[in-house]
Amino acid sequence: MTRQISSAKKNQIKLVIQPEAERMTERVIEPPLHPTWSNIEREFSLLVGLEDVKEMIKHIVAWSIINQKRSDIGLSADHHALHMLFRGNPGTGKTTVARIMAKQLCELNILSKGHLIEVERADLVGEYIGHTANKTRELIKKSMGGILFIDEAYSLARGGEKDFGREAIDTLVKHMEDKKDDFILILAGYGNEMDAFMRLNPGLRGRFPHVVTFPDYSVEELMEITKKFCREKEFTLTSAATDRITVYLRKAIHNKHSSAKDNGRFVRNTIEAIIRAQAVRLLKHGLFTRQDLMMLTEKDVMEGLKEKD
C-alpha cells in the first residue's frame, strides 16, 4: 500500500492512501503464438501419449516457421528435406500424426494442398516390367502438394533382386529429390522390419533425415484411449467395467500371442465387441432409456471379451 502526502488548507496535511492494486505497474505482455504453432499444439493435445513423437514433430514445424521468418527479412533460408521414416507397431498413431503434419505444413505453404495419400505395396507394385514405375509415378503425381504415406514399406524389398518392389523403390528415390519442394514421402512400418529395410538399401538412409519412433502404449494410456473412445461414441463405463477392462489390458500386453501390439486398434476392436454385447443384453431385456443405451456394464465387458477372444 502506498501513502501520498499533499498540501491542503493552511496548517492541514492531506493523507491519501492508495491501495496496492491501484498502483500503476509495468506488465509484460506475451506476444501471440504463431497460429500454426497454436494449431499443432491443440491437435496434439487430443492425442494420448506419444510425447517424444510430438516433440520431434513440433521441432520440425518450429524450424519451418523460423526458416520462413528468415526468408521474409532477407536472411539465408535453407531447404531441408522433410521425408520421414515412421517406425512402430500398428495403432500407435502413425497415420494420424502424418495427417496432422500434412494439414499444418499446408498452412505454412510448405505443401500446397495438405492432403494425405495412404498406400501399401499392392498400390505401387505392378505385374510386369514397367508397370510398377507407371503405378508409382501416378501415385506420386496424386500426392503432389501433400504427403505420400506408404505403410509396411519394408514389403517393397521382399522377393529378391527380380521382385518389382525394387523398381518402386528406385522410382520413389528419384522423385524424392526431383519433387522435394512440394512432396513429402513417409515410409512406415514395424520397427525391426524398417531397420532391416534401410540396411538393404543404404542409399535410402540419408534421404530420410527424420526417423520417428512410435512406442507401444502403456496400460494407463490404453485405458485413456478406451475412455476417450467411449466419450466420443457417447457411452459410459461403470467402475466395475473399467476395472475389468484394465485387468484385461494388463494381461494382454504381457501376452506375446495377444493382438495387444495393435495398440489403439486393439482398444477399438475391444470396445466395439463390448458394445455389441451390450446391444444383445438391452434387446433381451427391453431396456431402451437414455441411461440404458449409454451404460456399458461389467457383464457387457465379460460377454464382449468372450466374443473377441
PDB file of C-alpha atoms in Angstrom:
ATOM      1  CA  MET A   1       0.000   0.000   0.000  1.00  0.00           C
ATOM      2  CA  THR A   2       1.383   3.461  -0.924  1.00  0.00           C
ATOM      3  CA  ARG A   3       0.878   6.692   1.009  1.00  0.00           C
ATOM      4  CA  GLN A   4       0.971  10.111  -0.635  1.00  0.00           C
ATOM      5  CA  ILE A   5       1.101  13.374   1.293  1.00  0.00           C
ATOM      6  CA  SER A   6      -0.241  16.563  -0.283  1.00  0.00           C
ATOM      7  CA  SER A   7      -0.898  20.044   0.983  1.00  0.00           C
ATOM      8  CA  ALA A   8      -4.450  21.193   1.674  1.00  0.00           C
ATOM      9  CA  LYS A   9      -5.601  24.154   3.732  1.00  0.00           C
ATOM     10  CA  LYS A  10      -3.124  26.045   5.830  1.00  0.00           C
ATOM     11  CA  ASN A  11      -1.801  24.055   8.762  1.00  0.00           C
ATOM     12  CA  GLN A  12      -3.516  20.889   7.447  1.00  0.00           C
ATOM     13  CA  ILE A  13      -1.961  17.789   5.901  1.00  0.00           C
ATOM     14  CA  LYS A  14      -3.948  15.657   3.480  1.00  0.00           C
ATOM     15  CA  LEU A  15      -3.029  11.964   3.557  1.00  0.00           C
ATOM     16  CA  VAL A  16      -4.057   9.943   0.520  1.00  0.00           C
ATOM     17  CA  ILE A  17      -3.973   6.151   0.883  1.00  0.00           C
ATOM     18  CA  GLN A  18      -3.681   4.330  -2.441  1.00  0.00           C
ATOM     19  CA  PRO A  19      -4.458   0.575  -2.462  1.00  0.00           C
ATOM     20  CA  GLU A  20      -1.680  -1.637  -3.813  1.00  0.00           C
ATOM     21  CA  ALA A  21      -3.966  -2.990  -6.547  1.00  0.00           C
ATOM     22  CA  GLU A  22      -4.464   0.505  -7.952  1.00  0.00           C
ATOM     23  CA  ARG A  23      -0.809   1.291  -8.396  1.00  0.00           C
ATOM     24  CA  MET A  24       0.495   1.591 -11.900  1.00  0.00           C
ATOM     25  CA  THR A  25       2.579  -1.476 -12.616  1.00  0.00           C
ATOM     26  CA  GLU A  26       4.537  -2.443 -15.677  1.00  0.00           C
ATOM     27  CA  ARG A  27       3.049  -5.530 -17.298  1.00  0.00           C
ATOM     28  CA  VAL A  28       4.882  -7.936 -19.564  1.00  0.00           C
ATOM     29  CA  ILE A  29       2.619  -8.852 -22.465  1.00  0.00           C
ATOM     30  CA  GLU A  30       3.477 -12.107 -24.179  1.00  0.00           C
ATOM     31  CA  PRO A  31       3.400 -11.911 -27.982  1.00  0.00           C
ATOM     32  CA  PRO A  32       0.702 -14.047 -29.617  1.00  0.00           C
ATOM     33  CA  LEU A  33       1.791 -17.512 -30.678  1.00  0.00           C
ATOM     34  CA  HIS A  34       2.155 -18.275 -34.363  1.00  0.00           C
ATOM     35  CA  PRO A  35      -1.242 -19.697 -35.493  1.00  0.00           C
ATOM     36  CA  THR A  36       0.288 -22.875 -36.914  1.00  0.00           C
ATOM     37  CA  TRP A  37       2.158 -23.494 -33.660  1.00  0.00           C
ATOM     38  CA  SER A  38      -1.059 -22.985 -31.703  1.00  0.00           C
ATOM     39  CA  ASN A  39      -2.943 -25.320 -34.036  1.00  0.00           C
ATOM     40  CA  ILE A  40      -0.461 -28.160 -33.816  1.00  0.00           C
ATOM     41  CA  GLU A  41      -0.325 -27.884 -30.023  1.00  0.00           C
ATOM     42  CA  ARG A  42      -4.120 -28.072 -29.919  1.00  0.00           C
ATOM     43  CA  GLU A  43      -4.211 -31.066 -32.275  1.00  0.00           C
ATOM     44  CA  PHE A  44      -1.504 -32.898 -30.341  1.00  0.00           C
ATOM     45  CA  SER A  45      -3.267 -32.241 -27.023  1.00  0.00           C
ATOM     46  CA  LEU A  46      -6.050 -34.522 -28.271  1.00  0.00           C
ATOM     47  CA  LEU A  47      -3.651 -37.433 -28.811  1.00  0.00           C
ATOM     48  CA  VAL A  48      -2.887 -39.780 -25.939  1.00  0.00           C
ATOM     49  CA  GLY A  49       0.805 -40.284 -25.102  1.00  0.00           C
ATOM     50  CA  LEU A  50       3.439 -40.018 -27.867  1.00  0.00           C
ATOM     51  CA  GLU A  51       5.267 -37.217 -26.030  1.00  0.00           C
ATOM     52  CA  ASP A  52       8.623 -37.792 -27.774  1.00  0.00           C
ATOM     53  CA  VAL A  53       6.911 -38.044 -31.168  1.00  0.00           C
ATOM     54  CA  LYS A  54       5.014 -34.807 -30.593  1.00  0.00           C
ATOM     55  CA  GLU A  55       8.197 -33.041 -29.512  1.00  0.00           C
ATOM     56  CA  MET A  56      10.111 -34.111 -32.615  1.00  0.00           C
ATOM     57  CA  ILE A  57       7.306 -33.076 -34.986  1.00  0.00           C
ATOM     58  CA  LYS A  58       6.998 -29.734 -33.212  1.00  0.00           C
ATOM     59  CA  HIS A  59      10.735 -29.175 -33.743  1.00  0.00           C
ATOM     60  CA  ILE A  60      10.231 -29.731 -37.472  1.00  0.00           C
ATOM     61  CA  VAL A  61       7.304 -27.308 -37.559  1.00  0.00           C
ATOM     62  CA  ALA A  62       9.208 -24.738 -35.484  1.00  0.00           C
ATOM     63  CA  TRP A  63      12.164 -24.911 -37.868  1.00  0.00           C
ATOM     64  CA  SER A  64       9.805 -24.437 -40.831  1.00  0.00           C
ATOM     65  CA  ILE A  65       8.225 -21.337 -39.256  1.00  0.00           C
ATOM     66  CA  ILE A  66      11.547 -19.726 -38.334  1.00  0.00           C
ATOM     67  CA  ASN A  67      13.044 -20.555 -41.721  1.00  0.00           C
ATOM     68  CA  GLN A  68      10.184 -18.642 -43.346  1.00  0.00           C
ATOM     69  CA  LYS A  69      10.720 -15.693 -41.000  1.00  0.00           C
ATOM     70  CA  ARG A  70      14.391 -15.608 -42.007  1.00  0.00           C
ATOM     71  CA  SER A  71      13.436 -15.656 -45.667  1.00  0.00           C
ATOM     72  CA  ASP A  72      10.908 -12.840 -45.149  1.00  0.00           C
ATOM     73  CA  ILE A  73      13.611 -10.438 -43.924  1.00  0.00           C
ATOM     74  CA  GLY A  74      16.194 -11.465 -46.494  1.00  0.00           C
ATOM     75  CA  LEU A  75      18.312 -13.842 -44.433  1.00  0.00           C
ATOM     76  CA  SER A  76      19.624 -17.113 -45.797  1.00  0.00           C
ATOM     77  CA  ALA A  77      16.939 -19.809 -45.594  1.00  0.00           C
ATOM     78  CA  ASP A  78      17.881 -23.439 -46.044  1.00  0.00           C
ATOM     79  CA  HIS A  79      15.723 -26.064 -47.675  1.00  0.00           C
ATOM     80  CA  HIS A  80      15.724 -29.222 -45.592  1.00  0.00           C
ATOM     81  CA  ALA A  81      14.190 -32.401 -46.947  1.00  0.00           C
ATOM     82  CA  LEU A  82      11.149 -33.375 -44.873  1.00  0.00           C
ATOM     83  CA  HIS A  83      10.896 -37.005 -45.978  1.00  0.00           C
ATOM     84  CA  MET A  84      10.415 -39.200 -42.925  1.00  0.00           C
ATOM     85  CA  LEU A  85      10.538 -42.731 -41.649  1.00  0.00           C
ATOM     86  CA  PHE A  86       7.920 -43.746 -39.077  1.00  0.00           C
ATOM     87  CA  ARG A  87       8.746 -46.926 -37.168  1.00  0.00           C
ATOM     88  CA  GLY A  88       6.406 -48.649 -34.724  1.00  0.00           C
ATOM     89  CA  ASN A  89       3.653 -51.185 -34.235  1.00  0.00           C
ATOM     90  CA  PRO A  90       0.137 -50.764 -35.683  1.00  0.00           C
ATOM     91  CA  GLY A  91      -2.295 -48.478 -33.900  1.00  0.00           C
ATOM     92  CA  THR A  92       0.359 -46.178 -32.433  1.00  0.00           C
ATOM     93  CA  GLY A  93      -0.853 -43.069 -34.272  1.00  0.00           C
ATOM     94  CA  LYS A  94       1.473 -43.005 -37.284  1.00  0.00           C
ATOM     95  CA  THR A  95      -1.229 -42.191 -39.847  1.00  0.00           C
ATOM     96  CA  THR A  96      -2.914 -39.689 -37.521  1.00  0.00           C
ATOM     97  CA  VAL A  97       0.329 -37.781 -36.947  1.00  0.00           C
ATOM     98  CA  ALA A  98       1.060 -37.782 -40.697  1.00  0.00           C
ATOM     99  CA  ARG A  99      -2.400 -36.328 -41.381  1.00  0.00           C
ATOM    100  CA  ILE A 100      -1.880 -33.554 -38.804  1.00  0.00           C
ATOM    101  CA  MET A 101       1.514 -32.762 -40.317  1.00  0.00           C
ATOM    102  CA  ALA A 102       0.107 -32.511 -43.838  1.00  0.00           C
ATOM    103  CA  LYS A 103      -2.516 -30.037 -42.660  1.00  0.00           C
ATOM    104  CA  GLN A 104      -0.119 -27.846 -40.686  1.00  0.00           C
ATOM    105  CA  LEU A 105       2.591 -27.780 -43.375  1.00  0.00           C
ATOM    106  CA  CYS A 106      -0.091 -26.689 -45.820  1.00  0.00           C
ATOM    107  CA  GLU A 107      -0.926 -23.757 -43.537  1.00  0.00           C
ATOM    108  CA  LEU A 108       2.765 -22.804 -43.702  1.00  0.00           C
ATOM    109  CA  ASN A 109       2.660 -23.002 -47.530  1.00  0.00           C
ATOM    110  CA  ILE A 110       5.316 -25.711 -47.463  1.00  0.00           C
ATOM    111  CA  LEU A 111       2.736 -28.045 -49.008  1.00  0.00           C
ATOM    112  CA  SER A 112       0.261 -26.572 -51.470  1.00  0.00           C
ATOM    113  CA  LYS A 113      -2.671 -28.932 -50.769  1.00  0.00           C
ATOM    114  CA  GLY A 114      -2.043 -30.661 -47.451  1.00  0.00           C
ATOM    115  CA  HIS A 115      -3.681 -33.983 -48.275  1.00  0.00           C
ATOM    116  CA  LEU A 116      -2.507 -37.482 -47.337  1.00  0.00           C
ATOM    117  CA  ILE A 117      -2.392 -40.400 -49.768  1.00  0.00           C
ATOM    118  CA  GLU A 118      -2.075 -43.673 -47.848  1.00  0.00           C
ATOM    119  CA  VAL A 119      -0.909 -46.697 -49.851  1.00  0.00           C
ATOM    120  CA  GLU A 120       0.710 -50.108 -49.465  1.00  0.00           C
ATOM    121  CA  ARG A 121       2.768 -52.460 -51.636  1.00  0.00           C
ATOM    122  CA  ALA A 122      -0.149 -53.596 -53.833  1.00  0.00           C
ATOM    123  CA  ASP A 123      -0.856 -49.990 -54.842  1.00  0.00           C
ATOM    124  CA  LEU A 124       2.718 -49.493 -56.064  1.00  0.00           C
ATOM    125  CA  VAL A 125       3.914 -52.802 -57.478  1.00  0.00           C
ATOM    126  CA  GLY A 126       2.779 -53.921 -60.924  1.00  0.00           C
ATOM    127  CA  GLU A 127       2.702 -57.291 -62.636  1.00  0.00           C
ATOM    128  CA  TYR A 128       5.200 -56.765 -65.436  1.00  0.00           C
ATOM    129  CA  ILE A 129       8.295 -54.737 -66.320  1.00  0.00           C
ATOM    130  CA  GLY A 130       7.499 -51.031 -66.492  1.00  0.00           C
ATOM    131  CA  HIS A 131       4.101 -51.390 -64.856  1.00  0.00           C
ATOM    132  CA  THR A 132       5.441 -50.663 -61.368  1.00  0.00           C
ATOM    133  CA  ALA A 133       7.187 -47.451 -62.395  1.00  0.00           C
ATOM    134  CA  ASN A 134       3.995 -46.179 -64.010  1.00  0.00           C
ATOM    135  CA  LYS A 135       1.848 -47.029 -60.976  1.00  0.00           C
ATOM    136  CA  THR A 136       4.351 -45.422 -58.620  1.00  0.00           C
ATOM    137  CA  ARG A 137       4.680 -42.263 -60.717  1.00  0.00           C
ATOM    138  CA  GLU A 138       0.891 -41.940 -60.854  1.00  0.00           C
ATOM    139  CA  LEU A 139       0.634 -42.112 -57.055  1.00  0.00           C
ATOM    140  CA  ILE A 140       3.413 -39.556 -56.665  1.00  0.00           C
ATOM    141  CA  LYS A 141       1.500 -37.291 -59.056  1.00  0.00           C
ATOM    142  CA  LYS A 142      -1.652 -37.631 -56.913  1.00  0.00           C
ATOM    143  CA  SER A 143       0.413 -36.877 -53.818  1.00  0.00           C
ATOM    144  CA  MET A 144       1.918 -33.632 -55.110  1.00  0.00           C
ATOM    145  CA  GLY A 145       1.174 -30.858 -52.680  1.00  0.00           C
ATOM    146  CA  GLY A 146       0.768 -33.343 -49.848  1.00  0.00           C
ATOM    147  CA  ILE A 147       2.196 -36.469 -48.251  1.00  0.00           C
ATOM    148  CA  LEU A 148       2.546 -39.943 -49.737  1.00  0.00           C
ATOM    149  CA  PHE A 149       2.337 -42.354 -46.808  1.00  0.00           C
ATOM    150  CA  ILE A 150       3.471 -45.937 -47.552  1.00  0.00           C
ATOM    151  CA  ASP A 151       2.505 -48.388 -44.821  1.00  0.00           C
ATOM    152  CA  GLU A 152       4.503 -51.604 -44.339  1.00  0.00           C
ATOM    153  CA  ALA A 153       7.067 -50.097 -46.701  1.00  0.00           C
ATOM    154  CA  TYR A 154       9.586 -52.858 -45.906  1.00  0.00           C
ATOM    155  CA  SER A 155       7.451 -55.212 -48.050  1.00  0.00           C
ATOM    156  CA  LEU A 156       8.792 -53.424 -51.133  1.00  0.00           C
ATOM    157  CA  ALA A 157      12.184 -55.069 -50.525  1.00  0.00           C
ATOM    158  CA  ARG A 158      10.829 -58.602 -50.250  1.00  0.00           C
ATOM    159  CA  GLY A 159      11.078 -61.092 -53.060  1.00  0.00           C
ATOM    160  CA  GLY A 160      14.703 -60.765 -54.069  1.00  0.00           C
ATOM    161  CA  GLU A 161      16.502 -58.862 -56.795  1.00  0.00           C
ATOM    162  CA  LYS A 162      13.944 -59.670 -59.512  1.00  0.00           C
ATOM    163  CA  ASP A 163      10.935 -58.533 -57.490  1.00  0.00           C
ATOM    164  CA  PHE A 164       9.166 -55.475 -58.907  1.00  0.00           C
ATOM    165  CA  GLY A 165       9.196 -53.872 -55.455  1.00  0.00           C
ATOM    166  CA  ARG A 166      12.760 -52.768 -56.126  1.00  0.00           C
ATOM    167  CA  GLU A 167      11.516 -50.842 -59.158  1.00  0.00           C
ATOM    168  CA  ALA A 168       9.056 -48.997 -56.931  1.00  0.00           C
ATOM    169  CA  ILE A 169      11.881 -48.068 -54.551  1.00  0.00           C
ATOM    170  CA  ASP A 170      14.055 -46.761 -57.395  1.00  0.00           C
ATOM    171  CA  THR A 171      11.185 -44.655 -58.747  1.00  0.00           C
ATOM    172  CA  LEU A 172      10.438 -43.226 -55.311  1.00  0.00           C
ATOM    173  CA  VAL A 173      14.089 -42.357 -54.692  1.00  0.00           C
ATOM    174  CA  LYS A 174      14.315 -40.424 -57.960  1.00  0.00           C
ATOM    175  CA  HIS A 175      11.190 -38.373 -57.290  1.00  0.00           C
ATOM    176  CA  MET A 176      12.138 -37.678 -53.669  1.00  0.00           C
ATOM    177  CA  GLU A 177      14.884 -35.437 -54.981  1.00  0.00           C
ATOM    178  CA  ASP A 178      13.227 -34.130 -58.148  1.00  0.00           C
ATOM    179  CA  LYS A 179       9.970 -33.085 -56.458  1.00  0.00           C
ATOM    180  CA  LYS A 180      11.144 -32.309 -52.925  1.00  0.00           C
ATOM    181  CA  ASP A 181       9.706 -28.770 -52.964  1.00  0.00           C
ATOM    182  CA  ASP A 182       6.057 -29.879 -52.899  1.00  0.00           C
ATOM    183  CA  PHE A 183       6.053 -33.540 -51.959  1.00  0.00           C
ATOM    184  CA  ILE A 184       6.847 -35.430 -48.762  1.00  0.00           C
ATOM    185  CA  LEU A 185       7.330 -39.189 -48.585  1.00  0.00           C
ATOM    186  CA  ILE A 186       6.772 -41.064 -45.334  1.00  0.00           C
ATOM    187  CA  LEU A 187       7.701 -44.739 -45.113  1.00  0.00           C
ATOM    188  CA  ALA A 188       6.089 -46.534 -42.186  1.00  0.00           C
ATOM    189  CA  GLY A 189       6.140 -49.977 -40.630  1.00  0.00           C
ATOM    190  CA  TYR A 190       7.235 -52.200 -37.757  1.00  0.00           C
ATOM    191  CA  GLY A 191      10.469 -51.006 -36.144  1.00  0.00           C
ATOM    192  CA  ASN A 192      12.683 -54.062 -36.731  1.00  0.00           C
ATOM    193  CA  GLU A 193      11.443 -54.579 -40.282  1.00  0.00           C
ATOM    194  CA  MET A 194      12.014 -50.927 -41.184  1.00  0.00           C
ATOM    195  CA  ASP A 195      15.555 -51.090 -39.778  1.00  0.00           C
ATOM    196  CA  ALA A 196      16.261 -54.167 -41.912  1.00  0.00           C
ATOM    197  CA  PHE A 197      14.729 -52.430 -44.936  1.00  0.00           C
ATOM    198  CA  MET A 198      17.093 -49.482 -44.522  1.00  0.00           C
ATOM    199  CA  ARG A 199      20.076 -51.817 -44.283  1.00  0.00           C
ATOM    200  CA  LEU A 200      19.092 -53.485 -47.571  1.00  0.00           C
ATOM    201  CA  ASN A 201      19.279 -50.148 -49.342  1.00  0.00           C
ATOM    202  CA  PRO A 202      21.928 -47.991 -47.609  1.00  0.00           C
ATOM    203  CA  GLY A 203      21.252 -45.139 -50.024  1.00  0.00           C
ATOM    204  CA  LEU A 204      17.812 -44.662 -48.514  1.00  0.00           C
ATOM    205  CA  ARG A 205      19.008 -43.805 -45.012  1.00  0.00           C
ATOM    206  CA  GLY A 206      20.451 -40.434 -45.995  1.00  0.00           C
ATOM    207  CA  ARG A 207      17.239 -39.475 -47.787  1.00  0.00           C
ATOM    208  CA  PHE A 208      15.185 -39.756 -44.601  1.00  0.00           C
ATOM    209  CA  PRO A 209      16.677 -37.243 -42.156  1.00  0.00           C
ATOM    210  CA  HIS A 210      13.746 -37.646 -39.777  1.00  0.00           C
ATOM    211  CA  VAL A 211      13.286 -41.063 -38.159  1.00  0.00           C
ATOM    212  CA  VAL A 212      10.361 -41.059 -35.733  1.00  0.00           C
ATOM    213  CA  THR A 213       9.775 -43.988 -33.364  1.00  0.00           C
ATOM    214  CA  PHE A 214       6.208 -44.561 -32.168  1.00  0.00           C
ATOM    215  CA  PRO A 215       6.262 -46.550 -28.900  1.00  0.00           C
ATOM    216  CA  ASP A 216       3.609 -49.009 -27.763  1.00  0.00           C
ATOM    217  CA  TYR A 217       1.051 -47.591 -25.353  1.00  0.00           C
ATOM    218  CA  SER A 218       1.160 -48.402 -21.645  1.00  0.00           C
ATOM    219  CA  VAL A 219      -1.863 -49.897 -19.843  1.00  0.00           C
ATOM    220  CA  GLU A 220      -2.672 -46.434 -18.468  1.00  0.00           C
ATOM    221  CA  GLU A 221      -2.542 -44.890 -21.932  1.00  0.00           C
ATOM    222  CA  LEU A 222      -4.664 -47.687 -23.403  1.00  0.00           C
ATOM    223  CA  MET A 223      -7.261 -47.036 -20.699  1.00  0.00           C
ATOM    224  CA  GLU A 224      -7.174 -43.326 -21.508  1.00  0.00           C
ATOM    225  CA  ILE A 225      -7.787 -44.198 -25.163  1.00  0.00           C
ATOM    226  CA  THR A 226     -10.619 -46.513 -24.077  1.00  0.00           C
ATOM    227  CA  LYS A 227     -12.348 -43.747 -22.117  1.00  0.00           C
ATOM    228  CA  LYS A 228     -11.801 -41.240 -24.928  1.00  0.00           C
ATOM    229  CA  PHE A 229     -13.318 -43.652 -27.463  1.00  0.00           C
ATOM    230  CA  CYS A 230     -16.343 -44.194 -25.192  1.00  0.00           C
ATOM    231  CA  ARG A 231     -16.860 -40.450 -24.715  1.00  0.00           C
ATOM    232  CA  GLU A 232     -16.730 -39.844 -28.454  1.00  0.00           C
ATOM    233  CA  LYS A 233     -19.304 -42.606 -29.065  1.00  0.00           C
ATOM    234  CA  GLU A 234     -21.462 -41.418 -26.125  1.00  0.00           C
ATOM    235  CA  PHE A 235     -21.015 -44.470 -23.927  1.00  0.00           C
ATOM    236  CA  THR A 236     -20.131 -44.580 -20.230  1.00  0.00           C
ATOM    237  CA  LEU A 237     -18.347 -47.331 -18.335  1.00  0.00           C
ATOM    238  CA  THR A 238     -19.335 -48.430 -14.846  1.00  0.00           C
ATOM    239  CA  SER A 239     -16.467 -48.565 -12.369  1.00  0.00           C
ATOM    240  CA  ALA A 240     -16.632 -52.382 -12.385  1.00  0.00           C
ATOM    241  CA  ALA A 241     -16.481 -52.396 -16.198  1.00  0.00           C
ATOM    242  CA  THR A 242     -13.466 -50.078 -16.118  1.00  0.00           C
ATOM    243  CA  ASP A 243     -11.667 -52.346 -13.634  1.00  0.00           C
ATOM    244  CA  ARG A 244     -12.439 -55.425 -15.735  1.00  0.00           C
ATOM    245  CA  ILE A 245     -11.054 -53.807 -18.917  1.00  0.00           C
ATOM    246  CA  THR A 246      -7.930 -52.630 -17.069  1.00  0.00           C
ATOM    247  CA  VAL A 247      -7.175 -56.158 -15.880  1.00  0.00           C
ATOM    248  CA  TYR A 248      -7.777 -57.499 -19.389  1.00  0.00           C
ATOM    249  CA  LEU A 249      -5.432 -54.961 -20.982  1.00  0.00           C
ATOM    250  CA  ARG A 250      -2.701 -55.582 -18.410  1.00  0.00           C
ATOM    251  CA  LYS A 251      -2.770 -59.313 -19.165  1.00  0.00           C
ATOM    252  CA  ALA A 252      -2.974 -58.736 -22.920  1.00  0.00           C
ATOM    253  CA  ILE A 253       0.112 -56.551 -23.268  1.00  0.00           C
ATOM    254  CA  HIS A 254       2.215 -59.149 -21.453  1.00  0.00           C
ATOM    255  CA  ASN A 255       0.971 -61.977 -23.677  1.00  0.00           C
ATOM    256  CA  LYS A 256       3.213 -62.274 -26.733  1.00  0.00           C
ATOM    257  CA  HIS A 257       0.453 -64.105 -28.626  1.00  0.00           C
ATOM    258  CA  SER A 258      -2.089 -61.336 -27.991  1.00  0.00           C
ATOM    259  CA  SER A 259      -3.039 -58.761 -30.616  1.00  0.00           C
ATOM    260  CA  ALA A 260      -2.496 -56.040 -27.986  1.00  0.00           C
ATOM    261  CA  LYS A 261       0.509 -54.901 -30.030  1.00  0.00           C
ATOM    262  CA  ASP A 262      -2.097 -53.324 -32.312  1.00  0.00           C
ATOM    263  CA  ASN A 263      -2.395 -50.679 -29.584  1.00  0.00           C
ATOM    264  CA  GLY A 264      -5.187 -48.199 -30.385  1.00  0.00           C
ATOM    265  CA  ARG A 265      -6.626 -50.558 -32.961  1.00  0.00           C
ATOM    266  CA  PHE A 266      -6.764 -53.303 -30.322  1.00  0.00           C
ATOM    267  CA  VAL A 267      -8.667 -50.986 -27.965  1.00  0.00           C
ATOM    268  CA  ARG A 268     -11.162 -50.007 -30.661  1.00  0.00           C
ATOM    269  CA  ASN A 269     -11.850 -53.652 -31.537  1.00  0.00           C
ATOM    270  CA  THR A 270     -12.243 -54.480 -27.836  1.00  0.00           C
ATOM    271  CA  ILE A 271     -14.753 -51.701 -27.156  1.00  0.00           C
ATOM    272  CA  GLU A 272     -16.724 -52.481 -30.308  1.00  0.00           C
ATOM    273  CA  ALA A 273     -17.093 -56.108 -29.133  1.00  0.00           C
ATOM    274  CA  ILE A 274     -18.307 -54.849 -25.736  1.00  0.00           C
ATOM    275  CA  ILE A 275     -20.829 -52.533 -27.426  1.00  0.00           C
ATOM    276  CA  ARG A 276     -22.213 -55.461 -29.419  1.00  0.00           C
ATOM    277  CA  ALA A 277     -22.587 -57.456 -26.203  1.00  0.00           C
ATOM    278  CA  GLN A 278     -24.436 -54.514 -24.648  1.00  0.00           C
ATOM    279  CA  ALA A 279     -26.804 -54.413 -27.638  1.00  0.00           C
ATOM    280  CA  VAL A 280     -27.750 -58.086 -27.099  1.00  0.00           C
ATOM    281  CA  ARG A 281     -28.363 -57.501 -23.375  1.00  0.00           C
ATOM    282  CA  LEU A 282     -30.562 -54.446 -23.992  1.00  0.00           C
ATOM    283  CA  LEU A 283     -32.678 -56.193 -26.610  1.00  0.00           C
ATOM    284  CA  LYS A 284     -33.202 -59.284 -24.450  1.00  0.00           C
ATOM    285  CA  HIS A 285     -34.452 -57.195 -21.524  1.00  0.00           C
ATOM    286  CA  GLY A 286     -36.187 -54.397 -23.459  1.00  0.00           C
ATOM    287  CA  LEU A 287     -34.034 -51.666 -21.895  1.00  0.00           C
ATOM    288  CA  PHE A 288     -34.144 -48.511 -24.008  1.00  0.00           C
ATOM    289  CA  THR A 289     -33.830 -45.497 -21.698  1.00  0.00           C
ATOM    290  CA  ARG A 290     -31.044 -42.976 -22.347  1.00  0.00           C
ATOM    291  CA  GLN A 291     -29.067 -44.317 -19.393  1.00  0.00           C
ATOM    292  CA  ASP A 292     -29.526 -47.931 -20.551  1.00  0.00           C
ATOM    293  CA  LEU A 293     -28.363 -47.098 -24.070  1.00  0.00           C
ATOM    294  CA  MET A 294     -25.241 -45.333 -22.805  1.00  0.00           C
ATOM    295  CA  MET A 295     -24.129 -47.621 -19.974  1.00  0.00           C
ATOM    296  CA  LEU A 296     -21.546 -50.369 -20.526  1.00  0.00           C
ATOM    297  CA  THR A 297     -21.547 -52.784 -17.587  1.00  0.00           C
ATOM    298  CA  GLU A 298     -19.123 -55.381 -16.289  1.00  0.00           C
ATOM    299  CA  LYS A 299     -21.370 -58.088 -17.767  1.00  0.00           C
ATOM    300  CA  ASP A 300     -21.114 -56.395 -21.187  1.00  0.00           C
ATOM    301  CA  VAL A 301     -17.336 -56.408 -20.864  1.00  0.00           C
ATOM    302  CA  MET A 302     -17.210 -60.092 -19.936  1.00  0.00           C
ATOM    303  CA  GLU A 303     -19.528 -61.101 -22.797  1.00  0.00           C
ATOM    304  CA  GLY A 304     -17.738 -58.842 -25.285  1.00  0.00           C
ATOM    305  CA  LEU A 305     -14.349 -60.279 -24.396  1.00  0.00           C
ATOM    306  CA  LYS A 306     -15.673 -63.815 -24.862  1.00  0.00           C
ATOM    307  CA  GLU A 307     -16.769 -62.908 -28.392  1.00  0.00           C
ATOM    308  CA  LYS A 308     -13.497 -61.130 -29.153  1.00  0.00           C
ATOM    309  CA  ASP A 309     -11.230 -63.906 -27.894  1.00  0.00           C
TER     310      ASP A 309
END
